[in-house]
Each structure stands twice: as structure tokens, then as C-alpha cells.
Coordinates of C-alpha atoms and ligand atoms in Angstrom, one line a residue:
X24 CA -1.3 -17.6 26.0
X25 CA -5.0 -16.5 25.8
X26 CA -7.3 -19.2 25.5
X27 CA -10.0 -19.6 22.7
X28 CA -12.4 -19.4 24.6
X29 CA -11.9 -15.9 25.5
X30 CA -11.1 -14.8 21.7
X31 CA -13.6 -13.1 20.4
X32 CA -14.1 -15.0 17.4
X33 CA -12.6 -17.9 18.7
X34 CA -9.3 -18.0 17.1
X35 CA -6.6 -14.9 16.3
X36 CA -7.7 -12.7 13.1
X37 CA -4.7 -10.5 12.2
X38 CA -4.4 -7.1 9.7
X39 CA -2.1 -7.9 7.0
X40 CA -2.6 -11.8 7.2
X41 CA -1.6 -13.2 3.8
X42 CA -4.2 -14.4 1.6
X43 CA -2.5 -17.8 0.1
X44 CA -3.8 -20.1 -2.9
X45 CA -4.6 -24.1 -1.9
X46 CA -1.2 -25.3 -0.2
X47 CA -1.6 -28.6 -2.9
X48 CA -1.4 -25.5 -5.9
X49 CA 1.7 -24.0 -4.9
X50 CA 3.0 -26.9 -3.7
X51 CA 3.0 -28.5 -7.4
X52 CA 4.3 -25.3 -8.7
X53 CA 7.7 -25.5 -6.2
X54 CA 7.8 -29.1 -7.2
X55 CA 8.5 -28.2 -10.9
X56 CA 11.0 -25.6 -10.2
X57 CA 13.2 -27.6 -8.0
X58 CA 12.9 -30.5 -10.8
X59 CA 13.6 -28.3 -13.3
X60 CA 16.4 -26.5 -11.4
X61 CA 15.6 -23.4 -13.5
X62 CA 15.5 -20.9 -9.8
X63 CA 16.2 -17.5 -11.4
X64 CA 17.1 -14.9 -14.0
X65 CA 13.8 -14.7 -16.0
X66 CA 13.0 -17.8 -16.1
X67 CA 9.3 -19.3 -17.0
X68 CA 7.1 -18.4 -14.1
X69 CA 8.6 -15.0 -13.8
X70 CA 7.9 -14.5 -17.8
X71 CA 4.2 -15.7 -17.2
X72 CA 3.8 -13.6 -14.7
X73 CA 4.8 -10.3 -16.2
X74 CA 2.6 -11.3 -19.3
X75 CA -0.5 -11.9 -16.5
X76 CA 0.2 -8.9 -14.7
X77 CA 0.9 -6.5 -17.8
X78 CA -2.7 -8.1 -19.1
X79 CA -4.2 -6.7 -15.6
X80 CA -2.4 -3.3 -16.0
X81 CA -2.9 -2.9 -19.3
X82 CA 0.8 -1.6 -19.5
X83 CA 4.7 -2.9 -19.7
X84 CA 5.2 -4.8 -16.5
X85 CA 8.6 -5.3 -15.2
X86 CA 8.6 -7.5 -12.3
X87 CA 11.3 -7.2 -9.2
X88 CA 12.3 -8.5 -5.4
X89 CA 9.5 -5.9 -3.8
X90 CA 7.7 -2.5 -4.0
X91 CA 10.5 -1.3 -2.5
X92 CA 13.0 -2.2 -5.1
X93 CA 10.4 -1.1 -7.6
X94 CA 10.4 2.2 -6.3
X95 CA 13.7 2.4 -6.3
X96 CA 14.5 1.3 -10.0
X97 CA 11.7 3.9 -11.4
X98 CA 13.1 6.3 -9.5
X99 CA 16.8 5.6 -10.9
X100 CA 15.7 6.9 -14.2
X101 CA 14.8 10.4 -13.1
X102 CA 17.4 12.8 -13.4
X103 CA 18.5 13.9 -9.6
X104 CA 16.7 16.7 -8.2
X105 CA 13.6 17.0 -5.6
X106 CA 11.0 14.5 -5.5
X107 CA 7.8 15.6 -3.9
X108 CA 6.1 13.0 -1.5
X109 CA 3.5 12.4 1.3
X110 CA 4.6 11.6 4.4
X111 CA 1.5 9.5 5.3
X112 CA 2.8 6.1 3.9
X113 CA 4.8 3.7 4.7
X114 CA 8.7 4.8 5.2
X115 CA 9.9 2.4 1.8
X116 CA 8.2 5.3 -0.1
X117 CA 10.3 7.7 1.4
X118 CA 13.6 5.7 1.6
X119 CA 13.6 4.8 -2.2
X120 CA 13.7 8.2 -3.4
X121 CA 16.8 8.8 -1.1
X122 CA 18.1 5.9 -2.2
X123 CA 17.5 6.7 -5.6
X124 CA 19.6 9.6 -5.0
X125 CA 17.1 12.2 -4.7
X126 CA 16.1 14.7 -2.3
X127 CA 13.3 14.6 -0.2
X128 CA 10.2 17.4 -0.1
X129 CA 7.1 16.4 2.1
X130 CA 3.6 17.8 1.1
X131 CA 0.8 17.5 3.2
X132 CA -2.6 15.0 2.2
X133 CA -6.2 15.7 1.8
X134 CA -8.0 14.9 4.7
X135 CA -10.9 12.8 3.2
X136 CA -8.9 10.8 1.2
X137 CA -5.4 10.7 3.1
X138 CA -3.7 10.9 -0.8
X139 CA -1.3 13.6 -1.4
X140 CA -2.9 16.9 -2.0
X141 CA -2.9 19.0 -5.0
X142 CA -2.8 22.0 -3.6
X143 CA 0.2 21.3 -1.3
X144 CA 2.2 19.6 -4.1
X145 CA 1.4 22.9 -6.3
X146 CA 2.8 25.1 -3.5
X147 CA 6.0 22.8 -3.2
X148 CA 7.3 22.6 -6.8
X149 CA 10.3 24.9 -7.8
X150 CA 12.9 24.8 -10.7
X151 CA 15.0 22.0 -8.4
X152 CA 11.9 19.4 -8.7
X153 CA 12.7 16.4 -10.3
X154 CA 9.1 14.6 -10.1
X155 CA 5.7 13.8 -8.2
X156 CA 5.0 10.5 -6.6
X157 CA 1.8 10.5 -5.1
X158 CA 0.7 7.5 -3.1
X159 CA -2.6 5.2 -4.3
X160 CA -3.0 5.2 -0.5
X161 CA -5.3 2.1 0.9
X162 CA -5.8 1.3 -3.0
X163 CA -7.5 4.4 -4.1
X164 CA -6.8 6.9 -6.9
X165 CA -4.6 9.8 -5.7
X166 CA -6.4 12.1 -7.8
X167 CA -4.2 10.9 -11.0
X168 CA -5.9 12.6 -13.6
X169 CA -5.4 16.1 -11.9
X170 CA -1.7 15.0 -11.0
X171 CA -1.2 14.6 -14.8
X172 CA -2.6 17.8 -15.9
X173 CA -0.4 19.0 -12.9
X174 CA 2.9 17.9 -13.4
X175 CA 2.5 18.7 -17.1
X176 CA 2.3 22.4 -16.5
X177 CA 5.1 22.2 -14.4
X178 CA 7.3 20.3 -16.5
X179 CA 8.0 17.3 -14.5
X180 CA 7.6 13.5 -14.3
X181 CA 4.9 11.8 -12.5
X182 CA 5.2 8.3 -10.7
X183 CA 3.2 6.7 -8.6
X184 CA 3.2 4.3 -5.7
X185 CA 1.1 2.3 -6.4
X186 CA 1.8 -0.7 -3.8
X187 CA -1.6 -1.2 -2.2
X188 CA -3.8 -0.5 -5.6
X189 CA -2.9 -3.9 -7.4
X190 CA -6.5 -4.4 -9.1
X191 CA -7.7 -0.6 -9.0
X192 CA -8.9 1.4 -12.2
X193 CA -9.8 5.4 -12.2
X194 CA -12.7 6.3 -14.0
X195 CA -12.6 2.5 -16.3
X196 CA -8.6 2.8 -16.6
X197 CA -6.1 0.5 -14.9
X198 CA -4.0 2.7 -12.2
X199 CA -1.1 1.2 -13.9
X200 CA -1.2 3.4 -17.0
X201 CA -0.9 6.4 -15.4
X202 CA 2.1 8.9 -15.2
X203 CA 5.7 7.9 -16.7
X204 CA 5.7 4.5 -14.6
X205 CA 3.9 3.2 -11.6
X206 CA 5.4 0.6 -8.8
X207 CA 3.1 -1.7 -6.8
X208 CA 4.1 -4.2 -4.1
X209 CA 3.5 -8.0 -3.8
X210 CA 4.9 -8.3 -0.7
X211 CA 3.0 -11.0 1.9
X212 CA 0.4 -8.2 3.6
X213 CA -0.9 -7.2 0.4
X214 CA -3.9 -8.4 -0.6
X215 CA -2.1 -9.9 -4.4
X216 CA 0.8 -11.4 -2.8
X217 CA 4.2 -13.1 -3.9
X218 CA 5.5 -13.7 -0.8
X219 CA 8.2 -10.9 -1.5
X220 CA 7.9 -8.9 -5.0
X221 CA 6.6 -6.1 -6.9
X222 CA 6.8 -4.0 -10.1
X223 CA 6.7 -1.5 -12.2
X224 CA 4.2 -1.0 -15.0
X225 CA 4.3 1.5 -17.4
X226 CA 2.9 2.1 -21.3
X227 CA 6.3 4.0 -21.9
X228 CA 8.0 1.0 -24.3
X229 CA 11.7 2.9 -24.2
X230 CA 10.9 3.1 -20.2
X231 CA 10.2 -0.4 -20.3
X232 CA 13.3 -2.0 -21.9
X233 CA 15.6 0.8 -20.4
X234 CA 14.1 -0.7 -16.4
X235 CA 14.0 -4.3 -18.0
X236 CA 17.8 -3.6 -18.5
X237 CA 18.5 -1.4 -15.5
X238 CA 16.5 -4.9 -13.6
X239 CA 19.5 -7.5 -14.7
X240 CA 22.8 -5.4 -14.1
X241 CA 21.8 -3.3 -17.3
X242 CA 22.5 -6.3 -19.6
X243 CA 20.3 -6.0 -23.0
X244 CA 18.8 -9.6 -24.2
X245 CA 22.2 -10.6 -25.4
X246 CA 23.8 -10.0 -22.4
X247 CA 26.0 -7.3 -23.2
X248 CA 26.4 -4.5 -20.7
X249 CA 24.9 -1.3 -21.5
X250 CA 24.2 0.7 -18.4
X251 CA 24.4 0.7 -14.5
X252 CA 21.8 -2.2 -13.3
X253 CA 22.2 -4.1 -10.5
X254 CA 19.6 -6.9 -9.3
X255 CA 16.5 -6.3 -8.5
X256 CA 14.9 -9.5 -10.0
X257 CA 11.8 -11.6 -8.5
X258 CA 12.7 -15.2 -8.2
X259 CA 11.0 -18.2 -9.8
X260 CA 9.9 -19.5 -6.5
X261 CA 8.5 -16.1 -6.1
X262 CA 6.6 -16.1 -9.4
X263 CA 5.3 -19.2 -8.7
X264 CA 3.5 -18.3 -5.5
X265 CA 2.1 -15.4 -7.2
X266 CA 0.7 -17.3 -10.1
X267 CA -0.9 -19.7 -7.9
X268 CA -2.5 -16.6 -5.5
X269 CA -3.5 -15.0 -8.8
X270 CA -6.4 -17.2 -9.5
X271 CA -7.2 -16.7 -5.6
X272 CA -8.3 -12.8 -6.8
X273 CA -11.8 -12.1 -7.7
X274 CA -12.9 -14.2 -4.6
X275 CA -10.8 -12.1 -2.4
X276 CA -11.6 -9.2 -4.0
X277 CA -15.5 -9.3 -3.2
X278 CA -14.7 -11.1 0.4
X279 CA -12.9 -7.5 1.2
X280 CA -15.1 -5.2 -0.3
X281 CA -18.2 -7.3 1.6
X282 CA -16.0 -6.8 4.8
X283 CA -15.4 -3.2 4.2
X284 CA -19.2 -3.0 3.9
X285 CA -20.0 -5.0 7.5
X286 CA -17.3 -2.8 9.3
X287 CA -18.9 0.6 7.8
X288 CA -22.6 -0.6 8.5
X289 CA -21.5 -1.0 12.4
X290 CA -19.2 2.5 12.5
X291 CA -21.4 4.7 10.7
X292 CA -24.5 4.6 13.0
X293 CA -22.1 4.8 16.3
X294 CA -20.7 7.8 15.4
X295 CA -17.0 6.8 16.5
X296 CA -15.4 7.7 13.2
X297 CA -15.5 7.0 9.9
X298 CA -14.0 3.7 7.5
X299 CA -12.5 5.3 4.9
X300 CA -14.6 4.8 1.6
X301 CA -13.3 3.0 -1.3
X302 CA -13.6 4.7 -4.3
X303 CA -15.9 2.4 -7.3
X304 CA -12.7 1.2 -9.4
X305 CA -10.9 0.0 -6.5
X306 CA -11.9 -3.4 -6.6
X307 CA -9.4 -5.5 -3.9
X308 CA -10.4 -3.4 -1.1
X309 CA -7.2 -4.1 0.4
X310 CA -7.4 -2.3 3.5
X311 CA -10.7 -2.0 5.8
X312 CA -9.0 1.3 7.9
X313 CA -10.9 2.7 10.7
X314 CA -10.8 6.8 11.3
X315 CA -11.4 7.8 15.1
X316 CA -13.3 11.0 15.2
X317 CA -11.0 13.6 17.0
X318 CA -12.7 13.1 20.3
X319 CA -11.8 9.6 20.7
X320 CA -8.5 10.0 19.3
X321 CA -6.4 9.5 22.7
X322 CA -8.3 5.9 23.0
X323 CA -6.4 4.7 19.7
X324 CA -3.8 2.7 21.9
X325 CA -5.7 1.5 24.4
X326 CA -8.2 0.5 21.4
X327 CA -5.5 -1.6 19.7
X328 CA -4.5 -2.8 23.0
X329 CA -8.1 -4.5 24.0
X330 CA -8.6 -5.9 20.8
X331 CA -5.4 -7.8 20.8
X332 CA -6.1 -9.0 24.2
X333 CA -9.1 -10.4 22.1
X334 CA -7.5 -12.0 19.4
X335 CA -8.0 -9.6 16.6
X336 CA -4.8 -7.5 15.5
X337 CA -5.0 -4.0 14.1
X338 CA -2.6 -2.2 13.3
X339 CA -1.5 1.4 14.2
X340 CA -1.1 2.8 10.2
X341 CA 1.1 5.0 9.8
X342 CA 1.8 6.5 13.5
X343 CA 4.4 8.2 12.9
X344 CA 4.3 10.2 9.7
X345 CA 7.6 9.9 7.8
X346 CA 8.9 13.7 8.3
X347 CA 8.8 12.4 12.1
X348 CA 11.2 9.8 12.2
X349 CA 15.0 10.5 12.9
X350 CA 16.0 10.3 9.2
X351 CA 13.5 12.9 8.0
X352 CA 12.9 15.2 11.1
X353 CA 15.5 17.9 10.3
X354 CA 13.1 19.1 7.2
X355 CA 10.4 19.9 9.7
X356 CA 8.3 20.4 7.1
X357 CA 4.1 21.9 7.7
X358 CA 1.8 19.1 7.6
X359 CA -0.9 19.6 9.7
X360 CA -3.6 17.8 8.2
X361 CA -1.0 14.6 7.9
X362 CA -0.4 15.6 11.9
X363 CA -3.6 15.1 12.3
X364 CA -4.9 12.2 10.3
X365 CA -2.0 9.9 11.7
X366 CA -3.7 10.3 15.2
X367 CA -6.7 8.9 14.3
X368 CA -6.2 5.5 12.2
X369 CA -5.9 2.1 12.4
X370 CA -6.3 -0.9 10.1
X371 CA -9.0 -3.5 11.0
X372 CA -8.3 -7.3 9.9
X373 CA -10.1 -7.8 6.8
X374 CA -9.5 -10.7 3.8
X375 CA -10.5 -14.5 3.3
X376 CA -9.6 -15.0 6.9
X377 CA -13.0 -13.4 8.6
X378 CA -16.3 -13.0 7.1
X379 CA -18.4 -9.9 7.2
X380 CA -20.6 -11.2 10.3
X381 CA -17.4 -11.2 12.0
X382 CA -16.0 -8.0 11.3
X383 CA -19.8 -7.0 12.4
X384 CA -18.6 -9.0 15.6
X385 CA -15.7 -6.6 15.7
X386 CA -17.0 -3.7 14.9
X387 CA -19.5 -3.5 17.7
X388 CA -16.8 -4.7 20.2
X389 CA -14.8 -1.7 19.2
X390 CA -18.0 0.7 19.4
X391 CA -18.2 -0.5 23.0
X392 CA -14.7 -0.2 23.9
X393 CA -14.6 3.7 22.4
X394 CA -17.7 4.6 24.3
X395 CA -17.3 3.1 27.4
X396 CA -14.4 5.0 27.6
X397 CA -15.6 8.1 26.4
X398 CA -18.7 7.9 29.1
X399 CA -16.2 9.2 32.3
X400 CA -15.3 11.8 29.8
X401 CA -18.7 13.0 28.2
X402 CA -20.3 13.7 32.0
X403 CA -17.0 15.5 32.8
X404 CA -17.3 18.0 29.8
X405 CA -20.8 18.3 30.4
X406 CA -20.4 19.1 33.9
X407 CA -18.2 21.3 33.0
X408 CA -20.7 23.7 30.9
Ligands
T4K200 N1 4.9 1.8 -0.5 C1 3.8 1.7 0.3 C2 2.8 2.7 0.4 C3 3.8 0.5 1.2 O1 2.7 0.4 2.0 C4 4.8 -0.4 1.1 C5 4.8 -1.6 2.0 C6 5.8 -0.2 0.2 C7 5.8 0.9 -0.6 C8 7.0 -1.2 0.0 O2 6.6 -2.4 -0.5 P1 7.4 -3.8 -0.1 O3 8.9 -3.5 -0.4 O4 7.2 -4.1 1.3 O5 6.9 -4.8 -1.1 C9 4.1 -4.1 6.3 C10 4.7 -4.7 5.1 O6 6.0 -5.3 5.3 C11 4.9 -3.7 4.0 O7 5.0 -4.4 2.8 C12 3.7 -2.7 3.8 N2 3.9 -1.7 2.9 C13 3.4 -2.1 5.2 C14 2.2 -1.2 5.1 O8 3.1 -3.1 6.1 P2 5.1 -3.8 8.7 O9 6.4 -3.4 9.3 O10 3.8 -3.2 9.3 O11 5.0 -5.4 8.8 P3 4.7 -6.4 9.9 O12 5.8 -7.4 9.9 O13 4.4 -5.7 11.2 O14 3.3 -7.1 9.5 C15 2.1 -6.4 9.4 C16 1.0 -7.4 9.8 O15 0.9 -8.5 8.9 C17 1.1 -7.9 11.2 O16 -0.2 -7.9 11.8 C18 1.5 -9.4 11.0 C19 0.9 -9.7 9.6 N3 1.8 -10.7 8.9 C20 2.9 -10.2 8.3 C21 3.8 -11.0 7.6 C22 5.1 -10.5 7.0 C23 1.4 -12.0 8.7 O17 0.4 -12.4 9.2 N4 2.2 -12.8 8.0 C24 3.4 -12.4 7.4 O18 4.1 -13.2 6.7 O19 5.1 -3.5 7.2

């Protein structure tokens, strides 16, 4: 096991660390639930919960187990047909529309942004398409008001995964009342966590009590069966983390963004890359994710590599873009710019764990280890010439 002493900040930082209320808080929260015995099935943390969370979307909020299950369950009201998605996400985006039912059509991202782009979605949609579901990749807007003027004119339904934009608006409105219904994820890396969870918001009040339904084996309030559901409910022990982490929010919130700022003042000068910008409404700054300039791009590994060896864990998001892995390679869809961009990025540790000195500390560890690699190769090329 490394020794402190040769950590660089003296202890392991780690990407995706959760960011947890006061033990004593949650703690006292767990205590009542196991007095009560009152565990699950819409019970009184999950129902102050939803009320909290539909107050910060500003919509219907229909809390489940996970983003995953989210997706999944807004999907399951879409009539089967194509569903157009990036495939620079995570793969849960990807496996709920199949599991969901749907079929699968991979368009290709913008390069500054790394959300779905327009123009690709607008060459993929055909009389077979079903919907849109753009990802609010790193917790920024994927274009939404330009996906709803989109999908529109073409006559289909837009949803959105929104699993990493807990807390962002567009343009002064929450992310949640865009499109027919969006799902985010509460799941222990994000930066709003419920250990596992998730849900879906929307402002669509038939949408609501048909997912509501669709949540608890399709029983209505009286417990009468009225349509397929199965279970896809968050727990009280669940709910009760999240409350507590709630209240941990608008500290974390400007811990990341002042993060986000230390890494960017380091990696803009060296000229290694570029930290992707967040955009002004995305307020949790829930990722601080590095983009190597194409030079440096075979160093990514050994990058990750020497920083572990350091004690700081980042993480290699996404590697492998989705229409590469064995379920999705027969599509062999054109992506270049997704090709591309997953080359090149990693996530950096950012949240309550580190300050921004020390993801200053990091950041110029990093610069080093880039260019002292890239020195062997710049006199190469340049003897070269
Ligand atoms: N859509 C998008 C765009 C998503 O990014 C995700 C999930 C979803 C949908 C689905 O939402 P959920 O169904 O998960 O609610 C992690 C997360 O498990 C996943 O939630 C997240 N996206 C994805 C981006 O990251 P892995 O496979 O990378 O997790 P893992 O176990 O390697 O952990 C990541 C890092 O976090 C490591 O450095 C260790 C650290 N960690 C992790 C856990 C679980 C901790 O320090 N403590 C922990 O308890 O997927």
C-alpha cells in the first residue's frame, strides 16, 4: 500500500467520491425508520422528498430505485419505435431504451460541448422514430430549447437524461421542465446523492399519475390494478439519506464550481487541453472533466496511471463509446467526432473532499506529467522538419 507520505496530497482523493451529510444527521433519520418500521411503498421520507425535489425542478417528480430505472419507466410510455441517442454516455442510457423495448439509433455529439448534436439527430430521424433523448452531459444543457423546436417539427417526443444535471437551469428554467419527461440519477457518484435513486420530473400531470402508477405495479391510489407497472420504487432508507444530503447542496455546489475554476486556471495557460466549461445555469458543477488536446492523447493511460500511483483517482469517461461495446457494435454506426472526443477525456476528483488549492496541486502535477512526456516527442517531430 502507498504510504502518505508519498500521496500527493497526503491522503487518496477519488472522482465520483460521494458527497454525504453529517453521519449524526442521517444517522437520526435511519433511527426513525427502523422505530417506526414504515421501510417502503411511499412512505413519509419518500413523499418529502418528491415534494423537495418537485420544488427544485419546478415539475411533477416521481421518484424510483436509480437513473437507470428512471430511464427506463419514461421510456415505457413511448410507443415502440427508434429512439435516437448519443453514444458518449454512460451505457444505462443506452440499455434502458432497449430495455424499454425500443430500438437503438446512435447520433454523433458536438465537439465543444460533448451533448448530442442537432444536426446529426436531424439527419437520423425517419417515419420509424419514436423519440429524442439527448444527454445533459457533465450537467450542462444539451441544447434543449433547439431539441424542442426540433422534435416538434418532426413529430416526436423528447426526453432527456438528465442524470448528472440535478440543480441545472437553461437560460432561468429548471432542466427538469423540459421535453415530455426528464430522468436524473441519485445514485452515490453524483454530486445529489441517495445512495441509489433517481427520478423522473415532468410538468405533464396525466404523464405524472400514469408513471406514478406505472412506479407501484400500475396500482392507482386505491390499489386497484390499472396497467403493467412493476417496482421501481426508492426506499425510505433511501429517501432518508437524500433528505439529509439535500441540505448538504449549495455548499457543495460552490465547493465544485470553485474547483472547476482552480483546475481551469492551471490547464488553460499549459496548453495541454481544455476543462470543459460549465455553462452559467449549471450550478452543482458536478464533474471537473479534463480534455487532452489531440497531441497528448496517447498519454491518457499512462496519465491516469501516475496519478493513481499518487493518490488521486480519475477516471477514464466514457472510453469506450457505447456503439463500441459488444451489445451495440453490429450498428456500426458514423461517429467520428464521438471517436474522437472519447480519446481525449478524463474526470478529475472534484467535491467537498479537495479544495481548490489542491486541485491547483493536481493540476500542475498533471501538466508535468503530459509534458515531460511529450518532451522525447516534440524534439523528435522537430528533428524531423
Ligand atoms: N445516464 C447517465 C448519463 C449516467 O452517467 C448514469 C450513471 C445513468 C444514466 C444511470 O444512473 P444510475 O442508474 O447509476 O443511478 C458510475 C456510476 O455507478 C453511475 O451512476 C454513473 N452514471 C457513472 C458515470 O459512473 P462506474 O461504473 O464508473 O462506477 P464505479 O464503481 O467505477 O465508481 C466510480 C468512482 O466513484 C470510482 O472512482 C469510485 C468512486 N466511488 C464509487 C462508489 C459507488 C466511491 O468513492 N464510493 C462509492 O460508493 O459508474
Amino acid at each position: 500500500m502507498t504510504g502518505s507520505s508519498s500521496l500527493l496530497l497526503g491522503r487518496q482523493v477519488v472522482t465520483g467520491r460521494p458527497n454525504l451529510a453529517p453521519p449524526s444527521v442521517i444517522l437520526d433519520s435511519l433511527d426513525e425508520i427502523l422505530v417506526s418500521h414504515r421501510l417502503t411503498n411511499n412512505g413519509p421520507f419518500v413523499q418529502r422528498l418528491e415534494s423537495l425535489i418537485g420544488d427544485d425542478l419546478g415539475a411533477e417528480c416521481i421518484l424510483t430505485s436509480s437513473g437507470t430505472t428512471s430511464l427506463e419507466l419514461m421510456l415505457r410510455t413511448l410507443d415502440p419505435g427508434e429512439v435516437i441517442v448519443p453514444s458518449f454516455t454512460f451505457v444505462a442510457t443506452v440499455h434502458a431504451v432497449v430495455a424499454a423495448g425500443h430500438d437503438v439509433v446512435f447520433a454523433d455529439i458536438d465537439p465543444r460541448s460533448h451533448c448530442l448534436s442537432l444536426e446529426s439527430v436531424g439527419r437520423s430521424i425517419n417515419p420509424r422514430t419514436t423519440a429524442i433523448l439527448p444527454v445533459h452531459l457533465w450537467g450542462n444543457p444539451a441544447s434543449p430549447r433547439e431539441f424542442v423546436a426540433l422534435a416538434a417539427e418532426a413529430g416526436v417526443t423528447l426526453m432527456f437524461d438528465a442524470a448528472h444535471a440535478y440543480g441545472t437551469d437553461h437560460e432561468g428554467v429548471s432542466i427538469g421542465r423540459f421535453g415530455a419527461a426528464a430522468a436524473f440519477s441519485f445514485h452515490a457518484t453524483k454530486a445529489f446523492s441517495a445512495v441509489e435513486g433517481g427520478c423522473v420530473a415532468t410538468t405533464d400531470n396525466d404523464l405524472a399519475q400514469r408513471l406514478r402508477a406505472m412506479r407501484t405495479f400500475g396500482m392507482d391510489s386505491a390499489g386497484n390494478v390499472e396497467s403493467w407497472g412493476s417496482n421501481y420504487r426508492m426506499s425510505e432508507v433511501h429517501a432518508a439519506v437524500g433528505l439529509a444530503n439535500h441540505s448538504t447542496i449549495p455548499g457543495l455546489a460552490a465547493r465544485n464550481r470553485a474547483n472547476l475554476a482552480a483546475y481551469q486556471s492551471r490547464i488553460k495557460p499549459s496548453g495541454i487541453g481544455r476543462m470543459i466549461p460549465n455553462s452559467p445555469g449549471n450550478r452543482m458543477a458536478p464533474y471537473a472533466v479534463l480534455e487532452l488536446d489531440e497531441r497528448h492523447a496517447s498519454k491518457r493511460r499512462g496519465i491516469i496511471d501516475s496519478l493513481a500511483a499518487l493518490g488521486v483517482v480519475a477516471k477514464e469517461y466514457f472510453a469506450t463509446p457505447v456503439h463500441e461495446m459488444p451489445p451495440y457494435a453490429n450498428a456500426k454506426p458514423h461517429l467520428p467526432v464521438t471517436e474522437h472526443v472519447s480519446r481525449l477525456t478524463m474526470t478529475l476528483p472534484t467535491g467537498m473532499q479537495i479544495s481548490p488549492v489542491e486541485c491547483e496541486t493536481i493540476a500542475d502535477e498533471l501538466v508535468g506529467l503530459v509534458l515531460k512526456g511529450d518532451c522525447a516527442q516534440i524534439s523528435s517531430d522537430d528533428a524531423s522538419r
